[in-house]
Short mmCIF file of C-alpha atoms in Angstrom, two decimals:
data_model
loop_
_atom_site.label_atom_id
_atom_site.label_comp_id
_atom_site.label_asym_id
_atom_site.label_seq_id
_atom_site.Cartn_x
_atom_site.Cartn_y
_atom_site.Cartn_z
CA MET L 1 0.00 0.00 0.00
CA ILE L 2 1.22 3.48 -0.87
CA ARG L 3 1.77 5.69 2.14
CA LEU L 4 1.14 9.40 1.64
CA THR L 5 1.46 11.95 4.40
CA ARG L 6 -1.78 13.57 3.38
CA ARG L 7 -4.48 13.46 0.70
CA ALA L 8 -5.01 9.70 0.81
CA THR L 9 -7.72 10.04 -1.85
CA THR L 10 -4.99 11.02 -4.29
CA VAL L 11 -3.37 7.62 -3.89
CA LEU L 12 -6.51 5.58 -4.22
CA ALA L 13 -7.79 7.40 -7.29
CA ALA L 14 -4.38 7.43 -8.97
CA ALA L 15 -3.91 3.71 -8.35
CA ALA L 16 -7.27 2.94 -9.93
CA LEU L 17 -6.52 5.05 -12.99
CA VAL L 18 -3.07 3.60 -13.55
CA ALA L 19 -4.33 0.06 -13.15
CA ALA L 20 -7.02 0.76 -15.73
CA GLY L 21 -4.39 1.95 -18.19
CA SER L 22 -6.31 5.11 -19.06
CA VAL L 23 -4.18 7.84 -17.56
CA LEU L 24 -3.57 11.18 -19.17
CA VAL L 25 -1.72 13.75 -17.12
CA THR L 26 -2.70 17.41 -17.07
CA GLY L 27 -0.96 20.62 -15.96
CA CYS L 28 0.43 21.61 -12.60
CA SER L 29 1.32 24.81 -10.75
CA SER L 30 4.54 25.72 -8.99
CA GLY L 31 5.50 26.93 -5.52
CA ALA L 32 2.74 28.09 -3.24
CA GLU L 33 0.42 28.78 -6.21
CA GLN L 34 -1.69 25.62 -6.22
CA THR L 35 -4.36 25.69 -8.92
CA SER L 36 -7.84 24.84 -7.74
CA ARG L 37 -9.52 22.20 -9.91
CA THR L 38 -13.04 20.89 -9.90
CA GLY L 39 -14.54 17.55 -10.62
CA GLY L 40 -14.10 14.28 -8.71
CA THR L 41 -11.02 12.29 -9.57
CA GLU L 42 -9.40 15.12 -11.53
CA GLN L 43 -9.54 17.36 -8.48
CA ALA L 44 -7.98 14.69 -6.27
CA THR L 45 -5.21 13.48 -8.57
CA GLY L 46 -4.46 15.94 -11.34
CA LEU L 47 -5.08 13.03 -13.75
CA GLN L 48 -7.70 13.06 -16.45
CA THR L 49 -9.36 10.14 -18.19
CA GLY L 50 -10.99 10.07 -21.58
CA SER L 51 -9.97 11.79 -24.80
CA ALA L 52 -7.12 14.27 -24.77
CA THR L 53 -8.57 17.09 -26.91
CA GLY L 54 -5.49 19.22 -26.31
CA ALA L 55 -5.59 18.94 -22.52
CA VAL L 56 -2.27 17.11 -22.13
CA PRO L 57 0.82 19.37 -22.15
CA THR L 58 3.32 18.62 -24.90
CA ASP L 59 6.22 20.69 -23.59
CA ALA L 60 8.15 20.84 -20.36
CA PRO L 61 7.23 23.82 -18.18
CA THR L 62 9.22 26.98 -17.79
CA PRO L 63 11.65 26.01 -15.03
CA VAL L 64 11.19 27.50 -11.59
CA ARG L 65 14.14 29.82 -11.04
CA GLY L 66 16.18 29.73 -7.86
CA LYS L 67 18.04 32.27 -5.80
CA GLY L 68 21.70 32.93 -6.54
CA ALA L 69 23.77 32.00 -9.57
CA LEU L 70 25.80 29.03 -10.69
CA GLY L 71 29.52 29.41 -10.26
CA SER L 72 32.21 29.01 -12.86
CA GLY L 73 32.62 25.49 -14.14
CA PHE L 74 29.12 24.17 -13.64
CA VAL L 75 28.44 24.21 -17.37
CA ASP L 76 29.66 26.31 -20.28
CA PRO L 77 26.84 28.83 -20.75
CA ASP L 78 27.95 29.41 -24.35
CA SER L 79 27.60 25.71 -25.10
CA PRO L 80 24.76 24.35 -22.95
CA PRO L 81 24.47 20.58 -22.57
CA ALA L 82 22.42 18.71 -25.11
CA PRO L 83 19.45 16.59 -24.00
CA GLU L 84 20.54 13.42 -22.20
CA ALA L 85 24.10 14.76 -21.88
CA THR L 86 26.22 14.14 -18.80
CA VAL L 87 27.83 17.15 -17.14
CA THR L 88 30.46 17.08 -14.41
CA PRO L 89 30.24 20.45 -12.65
CA ALA L 90 33.20 21.87 -10.80
CA PRO L 91 33.06 21.30 -7.03
CA HIS L 92 31.08 23.95 -5.14
CA SER L 93 29.90 25.61 -8.39
CA TRP L 94 26.33 25.09 -7.18
CA ASP L 95 26.80 26.37 -3.62
CA ASP L 96 25.20 29.80 -4.16
CA VAL L 97 21.96 28.45 -5.66
CA ALA L 98 18.94 27.97 -3.42
CA PRO L 99 15.23 27.22 -4.04
CA PRO L 100 12.83 30.16 -4.09
CA SER L 101 10.40 30.82 -1.29
CA GLY L 102 7.47 28.43 -1.36
CA TYR L 103 9.35 25.69 -3.21
CA ARG L 104 7.60 22.37 -2.78
CA VAL L 105 8.79 18.84 -3.55
CA VAL L 106 7.50 15.29 -3.38
CA LEU L 107 9.94 12.71 -2.04
CA LEU L 108 9.19 9.39 -3.70
CA SER L 109 10.76 6.30 -2.10
CA PRO L 110 10.31 2.52 -1.80
CA GLY L 111 8.69 0.93 1.24
CA LYS L 112 11.65 -1.24 2.24
CA PRO L 113 14.70 0.93 1.54
CA ASN L 114 18.19 -0.45 1.75
CA ALA L 115 20.98 1.46 3.49
CA GLN L 116 21.87 3.37 0.34
CA THR L 117 18.31 4.54 -0.23
CA GLU L 118 17.97 5.57 3.42
CA THR L 119 21.05 7.75 2.98
CA LEU L 120 19.39 9.45 0.00
CA VAL L 121 16.18 10.02 1.97
CA ASP L 122 18.18 11.56 4.81
CA ALA L 123 19.96 13.85 2.33
CA VAL L 124 16.64 15.15 0.99
CA ASP L 125 15.28 15.70 4.50
CA SER L 126 18.42 17.58 5.61
CA TRP L 127 18.43 19.75 2.49
CA ALA L 128 14.74 20.55 2.87
CA ARG L 129 15.16 21.63 6.49
CA ALA L 130 18.15 23.81 5.63
CA GLU L 131 16.39 25.48 2.70
CA ASP L 132 12.89 25.66 4.21
CA VAL L 133 11.47 23.48 1.45
CA ALA L 134 8.10 21.78 1.93
CA VAL L 135 8.30 18.00 1.40
CA VAL L 136 5.42 15.60 0.77
CA PRO L 137 6.67 12.01 1.27
CA ILE L 138 5.12 9.26 -0.85
CA VAL L 139 6.19 5.69 -0.12
CA ALA L 140 5.53 2.75 -2.44
CA ASP L 141 5.18 -0.16 -0.02
CA SER L 142 5.16 -2.92 -2.64
CA ALA L 143 6.04 -3.55 -6.27
CA ASP L 144 2.38 -3.13 -7.20
CA ASP L 145 2.39 0.34 -5.66
CA ARG L 146 5.27 1.74 -7.71
CA LEU L 147 3.43 2.94 -10.81
CA PRO L 148 0.52 4.34 -8.76
CA SER L 149 3.00 6.10 -6.47
CA VAL L 150 4.48 7.99 -9.42
CA ALA L 151 0.98 8.97 -10.52
CA ALA L 152 0.18 10.11 -6.99
CA ALA L 153 3.39 12.17 -6.90
CA ILE L 154 2.39 13.91 -10.12
CA GLY L 155 -1.04 14.56 -8.67
CA GLU L 156 0.53 16.57 -5.85
CA ARG L 157 1.40 19.32 -8.38
CA ALA L 158 4.72 20.05 -6.68
CA ASP L 159 7.58 22.00 -8.22
CA LEU L 160 9.73 18.87 -8.23
CA VAL L 161 9.42 15.13 -7.65
CA ILE L 162 12.61 13.68 -6.17
CA SER L 163 12.93 9.92 -6.57
CA VAL L 164 15.27 7.75 -4.50
CA GLY L 165 15.78 4.01 -4.77
CA ASP L 166 16.52 1.87 -7.82
CA GLU L 167 13.06 0.30 -7.59
CA LEU L 168 11.41 3.50 -8.85
CA VAL L 169 13.59 4.08 -11.92
CA ASP L 170 11.50 1.93 -14.27
CA PRO L 171 8.12 3.33 -13.10
CA ILE L 172 9.35 6.89 -13.65
CA ALA L 173 10.69 5.94 -17.08
CA ALA L 174 7.24 4.53 -17.93
CA ILE L 175 5.12 7.46 -16.75
CA SER L 176 7.27 10.60 -17.10
CA PRO L 177 6.87 10.92 -20.91
CA SER L 178 3.13 11.36 -20.34
CA ALA L 179 3.70 14.05 -17.70
CA LEU L 180 6.05 16.48 -19.41
CA HIS L 181 4.77 19.32 -17.25
CA GLN L 182 6.25 17.68 -14.13
CA GLN L 183 9.96 17.97 -13.31
CA PHE L 184 11.64 14.89 -11.84
CA LEU L 185 15.04 14.52 -10.19
CA VAL L 186 16.33 10.95 -9.90
CA LEU L 187 18.92 10.91 -7.11
CA GLY L 188 21.61 8.23 -7.03
CA ALA L 189 20.40 6.61 -10.27
CA GLU L 190 19.39 7.64 -13.77
CA ILE L 191 17.06 6.81 -16.66
CA ALA L 192 18.56 5.40 -19.82
CA GLU L 193 16.58 7.60 -22.24
CA PRO L 194 15.04 10.45 -20.24
CA THR L 195 12.60 12.98 -21.56
CA ALA L 196 13.34 16.66 -20.92
CA ASN L 197 11.49 16.61 -17.61
CA VAL L 198 13.72 13.93 -16.00
CA THR L 199 17.11 14.97 -14.61
CA ALA L 200 19.50 12.69 -12.73
CA ALA L 201 22.16 13.37 -10.12
CA ASP L 202 24.62 10.57 -9.44
CA TRP L 203 28.28 9.62 -9.28
CA THR L 204 30.83 6.87 -9.83
CA GLY L 205 29.53 3.97 -7.77
CA ALA L 206 25.88 4.81 -8.45
CA GLY L 207 24.13 5.17 -11.80
CA PHE L 208 21.53 2.36 -11.95
CA ARG L 209 19.58 2.83 -15.20
CA GLY L 210 16.76 0.30 -14.97
CA GLU L 211 16.15 -3.42 -14.98
CA GLY L 212 18.31 -5.20 -17.53
CA LEU L 213 20.47 -2.16 -18.17
CA GLY L 214 22.80 -2.30 -15.20
CA THR L 215 24.66 0.79 -14.05
CA SER L 216 26.66 3.44 -15.87
CA SER L 217 29.54 2.70 -13.50
CA HIS L 218 30.50 -0.11 -11.12
CA HIS L 219 27.97 -0.15 -8.29
CA ASP L 220 29.64 0.58 -4.97
CA PRO L 221 27.36 0.90 -1.92
CA SER L 222 30.19 2.51 0.08
CA THR L 223 29.95 5.61 -2.14
CA PHE L 224 26.46 6.38 -0.81
CA THR L 225 27.60 8.68 1.97
CA ASP L 226 25.69 11.55 3.55
CA GLU L 227 28.18 14.02 2.12
CA ARG L 228 28.10 12.60 -1.43
CA ALA L 229 24.31 12.31 -1.49
CA GLY L 230 23.90 15.87 -0.23
CA ARG L 231 26.33 17.17 -2.83
CA ALA L 232 24.61 15.38 -5.67
CA LEU L 233 21.19 16.58 -4.54
CA ARG L 234 22.25 20.22 -4.36
CA ALA L 235 23.99 20.02 -7.73
CA GLY L 236 20.97 18.42 -9.36
CA VAL L 237 18.52 20.93 -7.92
CA ALA L 238 20.84 23.81 -8.89
CA ALA L 239 20.82 22.57 -12.48
CA LEU L 240 17.03 22.50 -12.55
CA LEU L 241 16.71 25.93 -10.95
CA ASN L 242 18.86 27.32 -13.75
CA GLY L 243 17.03 25.68 -16.62
CA TYR L 244 19.34 22.71 -17.22
CA ASN L 245 17.03 19.73 -17.27
CA GLY L 246 16.87 16.36 -18.98
CA ILE L 247 20.56 15.75 -18.29
CA VAL L 248 22.74 13.73 -15.92
CA VAL L 249 24.60 15.77 -13.31
CA TRP L 250 27.63 13.67 -12.36
CA VAL L 251 29.37 14.74 -9.16
CA ALA L 252 33.05 13.93 -8.72
#
């Protein structure tokens, strides 16, 4: 069973829609500006069934801009990274970037996390407290809950969905192309062929890309430290807050 801190109806409705295979995802708002919607399931989940008739966004949203600026060496502003590119920003080049007031994220995690995933969860919690970011935790308790949990995360209409745990890589890869309005950050893993709304932040020793695809580097659980996870998270968020999305942010 999916565990959601609040709005349990979101989970139940989203699960039913995903299971039925008739999900179309509609727009979301950012920050504290939550759009009021009317009408049953659509109000609860942000998901719409039936014909599209132009209701489904076809482009990624204008990125939410953060406070502060990227330092030298994050990327070359005269030659921005191409979609799906991997960038290796200079250490501390993201330190001056912070989320804007009212920034809101969903933390999406598996129900039985291993030690590495727990480290990633702790990194998100620590960052959120330091930056005064509102976090809505959604936990997929079982394999059957993983796809519905992604749908429920989208239904929260947050500025960003942060995913931790290898178990959620494939569900995000499956659903994210139908939710191009929603920004995702996959922490400590990546998606093999991401759409523009899916950014990854990982490092040598991480880099799981989905079932059957292995990792982009040798998997080393010892590299999942509090310091490394926190660094990767901040670098990934800094990229998004400056309009660099759909890429892999690789921290040294």
